[in-house]
Coordinates of N, CA, C and O in Angstrom, one line a residue:
X1 N 96.6 113.9 94.6 CA 95.1 113.2 94.7 C 94.5 113.3 95.7 O 95.1 113.9 96.7
X2 N 93.4 113.5 95.4 CA 92.1 114.1 96.2 C 92.4 113.2 97.7 O 92.3 114.1 99.1
X3 N 92.2 112.3 97.1 CA 92.2 110.9 98.0 C 93.0 111.2 99.3 O 93.0 110.7 100.8
X4 N 94.9 111.2 99.1 CA 95.8 111.5 99.6 C 95.7 112.2 101.2 O 95.6 112.6 101.9
X5 N 95.0 113.7 100.0 CA 94.9 115.0 100.8 C 94.0 114.5 101.6 O 93.6 115.4 103.1
X6 N 92.3 114.3 101.4 CA 91.6 113.8 103.1 C 91.9 112.6 104.0 O 91.7 112.8 104.7
X7 N 92.6 112.0 103.0 CA 93.6 111.3 104.2 C 94.4 111.9 105.7 O 94.5 112.0 106.4
X8 N 95.1 112.4 104.8 CA 96.3 113.3 105.6 C 95.0 114.8 107.1 O 95.4 115.0 107.9
X9 N 94.1 115.5 105.7 CA 93.2 116.1 106.8 C 92.7 115.7 108.3 O 92.5 116.0 109.0
X10 N 92.2 113.9 107.7 CA 92.2 113.1 108.9 C 92.7 112.6 109.9 O 91.9 112.5 110.8
X11 N 94.0 112.5 109.3 CA 95.0 112.4 110.1 C 95.5 113.4 110.7 O 95.3 113.4 112.2
X12 N 95.0 114.2 110.7 CA 95.7 116.0 111.5 C 94.7 116.0 112.6 O 95.0 116.8 113.2
X13 N 93.1 115.6 111.8 CA 92.1 116.1 113.3 C 92.0 115.4 113.9 O 92.2 115.4 115.2
X14 N 92.3 113.8 113.2 CA 92.8 112.7 115.1 C 94.3 113.3 115.9 O 93.8 113.2 116.6
X15 N 94.8 113.2 114.8 CA 96.5 113.1 115.8 C 96.6 115.2 115.8 O 97.4 115.1 117.2
X16 N 95.9 116.5 115.9 CA 96.1 117.3 116.1 C 98.0 117.4 115.5 O 98.4 118.1 116.1
X17 N 97.9 117.1 114.4 CA 99.2 117.7 113.6 C 99.1 117.8 112.2 O 97.4 118.8 111.7
X18 N 100.3 118.4 111.6 CA 100.4 119.5 110.8 C 101.1 117.9 109.2 O 102.0 119.1 108.5
X19 N 100.7 116.8 109.0 CA 101.1 117.0 108.0 C 100.3 116.7 107.0 O 101.4 116.3 106.0
X20 N 99.6 117.0 106.4 CA 99.3 118.1 105.2 C 99.8 119.1 104.5 O 100.4 118.9 103.4
X21 N 100.8 119.4 106.2 CA 102.4 120.7 105.3 C 103.7 120.0 105.0 O 104.4 120.0 104.0
X22 N 103.4 118.5 105.6 CA 105.2 117.5 105.8 C 105.0 116.7 104.5 O 106.0 115.8 104.5
X23 N 103.3 116.2 104.2 CA 103.6 114.7 104.1 C 103.5 115.0 102.1 O 102.4 115.4 102.2
X24 N 104.3 114.2 101.6 CA 103.9 114.3 100.0 C 103.3 113.5 99.1 O 104.7 113.1 99.0
X25 N 102.3 113.4 99.5 CA 102.0 111.4 98.3 C 102.5 111.4 97.1 O 103.0 110.3 96.1
X26 N 102.6 112.9 95.8 CA 102.9 112.5 94.9 C 104.5 111.9 95.1 O 105.0 112.3 93.4
X27 N 105.2 112.6 95.8 CA 106.6 112.3 95.0 C 106.9 110.9 96.1 O 108.1 110.7 95.7
X28 N 106.1 110.1 96.5 CA 105.9 108.7 97.3 C 105.6 107.5 95.8 O 104.5 106.8 96.8
X29 N 105.7 107.7 95.0 CA 104.8 106.3 93.7 C 106.0 105.0 94.9 O 104.4 104.2 94.6
X30 N 106.7 104.8 95.1 CA 107.4 103.5 95.6 C 106.0 103.3 97.6 O 105.2 102.3 97.1
X31 N 105.7 104.5 97.9 CA 104.7 103.5 98.9 C 103.8 103.2 98.1 O 103.2 102.1 98.8
X32 N 102.6 103.7 97.8 CA 101.6 103.0 96.3 C 102.0 101.6 96.5 O 101.1 101.1 96.6
X33 N 103.0 101.8 95.5 CA 103.4 100.5 94.4 C 103.8 99.3 96.0 O 103.3 98.3 96.2
X34 N 104.0 99.7 96.6 CA 104.5 98.9 98.2 C 103.7 98.9 98.3 O 103.1 97.2 98.9
X35 N 102.5 99.5 99.3 CA 101.3 98.9 99.3 C 100.9 97.3 98.7 O 100.1 96.7 99.2
X36 N 100.4 97.8 97.1 CA 100.0 96.6 96.1 C 100.7 95.4 96.7 O 99.9 94.4 96.9
X37 N 102.1 95.9 96.2 CA 102.8 94.7 96.3 C 102.5 93.6 97.9 O 102.2 92.8 98.1
X38 N 102.2 94.4 98.7 CA 102.3 94.3 100.1 C 100.9 93.7 100.4 O 101.0 92.2 100.9
X39 N 100.0 93.6 100.3 CA 98.5 93.7 100.1 C 98.9 92.1 98.8 O 97.3 91.1 99.3
X40 N 99.2 92.2 97.5 CA 98.7 90.7 97.2 C 99.7 89.9 97.4 O 100.4 88.7 97.3
X41 N 101.4 90.0 97.8 CA 102.2 88.9 98.0 C 103.1 88.4 99.5 O 103.4 88.5 99.6
X42 N 103.0 90.0 99.8 CA 104.0 89.7 101.2 C 103.1 88.9 102.4 O 103.4 89.0 103.0
X43 N 102.1 89.4 102.5 CA 100.8 88.7 103.4 C 101.2 87.7 103.6 O 101.1 86.7 102.9
X44 N 101.2 86.6 105.0 CA 100.9 85.2 104.7 C 100.2 85.2 105.8 O 99.9 85.7 107.1
X45 N 98.2 84.6 106.3 CA 97.5 83.8 106.3 C 97.8 83.3 107.6 O 99.1 82.7 107.7
X46 N 97.5 84.1 109.0 CA 97.8 84.0 110.6 C 96.9 82.5 110.5 O 96.0 81.8 109.9
X47 N 97.1 81.5 111.2 CA 96.3 80.0 111.6 C 94.7 81.1 112.3 O 93.6 80.6 111.8
X48 N 94.5 82.1 112.5 CA 93.7 82.9 112.9 C 92.7 83.1 111.4 O 91.3 82.6 111.7
X49 N 93.7 83.3 110.8 CA 92.6 84.4 109.2 C 92.0 83.1 108.8 O 90.8 83.3 108.5
X50 N 93.2 82.2 108.7 CA 92.9 80.6 107.7 C 91.3 80.4 107.9 O 90.4 79.2 108.0
X51 N 91.6 80.0 109.6 CA 90.2 79.6 110.4 C 88.9 80.4 109.7 O 88.0 80.2 109.6
X52 N 89.1 81.6 110.0 CA 87.9 82.2 109.5 C 87.6 82.7 108.7 O 86.9 82.2 107.8
X53 N 88.7 82.5 107.5 CA 88.0 82.2 105.7 C 87.5 81.1 105.8 O 86.4 81.0 105.2
X54 N 88.3 79.9 106.2 CA 87.4 78.9 106.4 C 86.3 78.7 106.7 O 85.4 78.5 106.0
X55 N 85.9 79.4 108.2 CA 84.4 79.5 108.3 C 83.2 80.4 107.0 O 81.8 80.1 106.7
X56 N 84.1 81.6 106.8 CA 83.1 82.1 106.1 C 82.8 82.1 104.6 O 82.2 82.1 104.4
X57 N 84.3 80.7 104.2 CA 82.9 80.3 102.3 C 82.0 79.0 103.0 O 81.1 78.9 102.5
X58 N 82.7 78.5 104.0 CA 81.3 77.5 104.3 C 80.0 77.9 104.9 O 79.0 77.8 104.3
X59 N 80.5 79.3 105.4 CA 78.7 79.7 105.7 C 78.3 80.4 103.6 O 77.2 80.6 104.1
X60 N 79.3 80.9 103.1 CA 78.5 81.1 101.5 C 78.2 80.0 101.2 O 77.0 80.4 100.6
X61 N 78.6 79.1 101.2 CA 78.5 77.9 100.7 C 77.2 77.5 101.0 O 76.8 76.6 100.2
X62 N 76.7 77.6 101.9 CA 75.7 77.2 103.0 C 74.4 78.1 101.9 O 73.7 77.7 101.7
X63 N 74.9 79.1 102.4 CA 73.5 80.2 101.6 C 73.3 79.8 100.4 O 72.3 80.3 99.7
X64 N 74.3 79.7 99.0 CA 74.7 80.1 98.1 C 73.2 78.6 97.7 O 73.2 79.0 96.8
X65 N 73.0 77.4 99.0 CA 72.6 76.3 98.3 C 70.8 77.0 98.0 O 69.9 76.3 97.9
X66 N 70.8 78.1 98.4 CA 69.0 78.2 98.9 C 69.0 79.7 98.2 O 67.8 79.6 98.0
X67 N 69.8 80.1 97.4 CA 69.2 81.4 96.4 C 69.3 81.0 95.4 O 68.7 80.0 94.7
X68 N 67.9 81.7 94.7 CA 67.9 81.7 93.6 C 68.8 82.8 92.6 O 69.5 83.0 93.6
X69 N 68.1 82.3 91.6 CA 69.6 83.1 90.6 C 69.8 84.4 91.1 O 71.2 85.4 91.2
X70 N 68.7 85.5 90.9 CA 68.6 87.2 91.3 C 69.7 87.1 92.8 O 70.2 87.5 92.6
X71 N 69.3 86.1 93.5 CA 69.9 86.3 95.0 C 71.3 85.7 94.6 O 72.0 87.4 95.6
X72 N 71.1 84.8 94.4 CA 72.7 84.3 94.1 C 74.1 85.7 93.8 O 74.9 86.3 94.2
X73 N 73.4 86.1 92.7 CA 73.8 87.9 91.7 C 73.8 89.0 92.8 O 75.3 89.4 92.9
X74 N 72.7 89.2 93.9 CA 72.8 90.3 94.4 C 74.0 90.0 95.5 O 74.6 90.9 95.9
X75 N 74.1 88.1 95.5 CA 75.1 88.3 97.1 C 76.1 88.4 96.7 O 77.3 88.9 97.3
X76 N 76.5 88.0 95.3 CA 77.8 88.3 94.7 C 78.2 89.9 94.4 O 79.6 90.1 94.9
X77 N 77.4 90.2 93.9 CA 77.8 92.4 94.6 C 78.3 92.6 95.5 O 78.9 93.7 96.0
X78 N 77.1 91.9 96.6 CA 77.4 92.4 97.9 C 78.9 92.2 98.7 O 79.6 93.0 99.0
X79 N 79.1 90.8 98.0 CA 80.5 90.4 98.4 C 81.5 91.2 97.6 O 82.6 91.5 98.1
X80 N 81.3 91.5 97.0 CA 82.1 92.5 95.7 C 82.8 93.9 96.5 O 83.8 94.0 96.4
X81 N 81.4 94.4 96.8 CA 81.8 95.5 97.9 C 81.7 95.9 98.5 O 82.9 96.4 99.1
X82 N 82.0 94.5 99.4 CA 82.4 94.7 100.8 C 84.1 94.2 100.3 O 84.3 94.7 101.5
X83 N 84.6 93.8 99.7 CA 85.8 93.3 99.4 C 86.5 94.4 99.1 O 87.1 95.2 99.8
X84 N 85.5 95.5 98.2 CA 86.2 96.9 97.8 C 86.4 97.4 99.3 O 87.3 98.5 99.4
X85 N 85.2 97.8 100.5 CA 85.8 98.2 101.1 C 86.2 98.3 102.4 O 87.6 98.9 102.9
X86 N 87.1 96.8 102.7 CA 88.0 96.6 103.6 C 89.3 96.7 102.4 O 90.0 97.3 103.5
X87 N 89.6 96.7 101.2 CA 90.5 97.0 100.4 C 91.4 99.0 100.7 O 92.1 98.9 100.6
X88 N 89.4 99.0 100.6 CA 90.2 101.1 101.2 C 90.4 101.1 102.8 O 91.1 102.2 102.9
X89 N 89.8 100.8 103.6 CA 90.3 100.7 104.8 C 91.7 100.4 105.3 O 92.3 100.6 106.1
X90 N 91.7 99.0 103.8 CA 94.2 99.0 105.1 C 94.4 99.6 104.3 O 95.6 100.2 104.7
X91 N 93.8 100.0 103.0 CA 95.0 101.1 102.4 C 95.2 102.3 103.4 O 96.7 103.1 102.8
X92 N 94.4 102.8 104.0 CA 94.3 103.8 104.7 C 94.8 103.8 106.0 O 95.6 104.0 106.2
X93 N 95.0 102.5 106.8 CA 95.3 102.1 107.8 C 97.3 102.5 106.9 O 97.7 101.8 107.9
X94 N 97.2 101.7 106.1 CA 98.6 101.0 105.9 C 99.1 103.3 105.7 O 100.7 103.0 106.2
X95 N 98.6 103.7 105.0 CA 99.0 104.7 104.8 C 98.8 105.9 105.9 O 100.3 106.5 107.0
X96 N 98.4 105.5 107.0 CA 98.7 106.8 108.4 C 99.6 105.6 109.2 O 100.8 106.3 110.1
X97 N 99.7 104.8 109.3 CA 101.2 103.4 109.8 C 102.3 105.0 109.3 O 103.9 105.6 109.9
X98 N 102.7 104.6 107.6 CA 103.3 105.5 106.8 C 103.7 107.5 107.7 O 104.4 107.7 107.9
X99 N 102.3 107.6 107.3 CA 102.3 109.2 108.4 C 103.1 108.7 109.5 O 103.5 109.6 109.8
X100 N 102.1 108.0 110.7 CA 103.0 108.3 111.8 C 104.5 108.2 112.4 O 105.2 108.7 112.9
X101 N 104.7 107.9 111.2 CA 106.4 107.3 111.2 C 107.6 108.5 110.8 O 108.2 108.1 111.2
X102 N 106.6 108.4 109.9 CA 107.6 109.9 109.0 C 107.0 111.2 110.5 O 107.6 112.3 110.4
X103 N 105.8 111.1 110.8 CA 105.7 112.3 111.7 C 106.6 112.3 113.2 O 106.8 113.5 113.9
X104 N 106.7 110.9 113.9 CA 107.9 111.0 114.7 C 109.1 111.1 114.3 O 109.3 111.7 115.2
X105 N 109.3 110.8 113.1 CA 110.7 111.4 112.5 C 110.9 112.7 112.7 O 112.0 112.9 113.4
X106 N 109.5 113.7 112.5 CA 110.6 114.8 112.5 C 109.7 115.3 114.0 O 111.2 116.0 114.6
X107 N 109.3 114.9 115.1 CA 109.0 115.4 115.7 C 110.9 114.7 117.3 O 111.0 115.6 117.9
X108 N 111.1 113.3 116.4 CA 112.3 113.6 117.5 C 113.0 114.0 116.5 O 114.4 114.7 117.8
X109 N 113.5 114.1 115.4 CA 114.4 115.4 115.2 C 114.3 116.8 115.7 O 115.6 117.1 115.6
X110 N 113.0 117.3 116.6 CA 113.1 118.8 116.9 C 114.0 118.4 118.1 O 114.3 119.8 118.4
X111 N 113.8 117.5 119.2 CA 114.0 117.4 120.2 C 115.9 117.4 120.8 O 116.9 116.6 120.0

C-alpha cells in the first residue's frame, strides 16, 4: 500500500529510524481492522469532548438558520471534508503509535 509506505517514510524522516525496513503493514490486516473498530466502537467521549460537540452543534445550528440553499449545501460539503481530514489524521496517529511500539520493541531487544 502506497499510503502505508508514505507513513513509514514520514515516521523515519521525523525520528531518524528505519521502520520502512522493519514494519510491514501488508501482513497486519488486524491492525487496520482494529483501527476501524476503535474509531467506531471503543472510543468513549470524555466530558470535554461532549461539551465541545454540544458547542459545535449549537454553532452549526445557528449558522444553518441564516443559510441559503446553496450555502447550506456548501457548508455540508465543507463539514464532510473536514471530517475526512480528521479521520485521515487520526489514522496516521494511530499507526504512528503502533510504529513507535514496534520500534521501541526492536531497540529494547538490542540492549
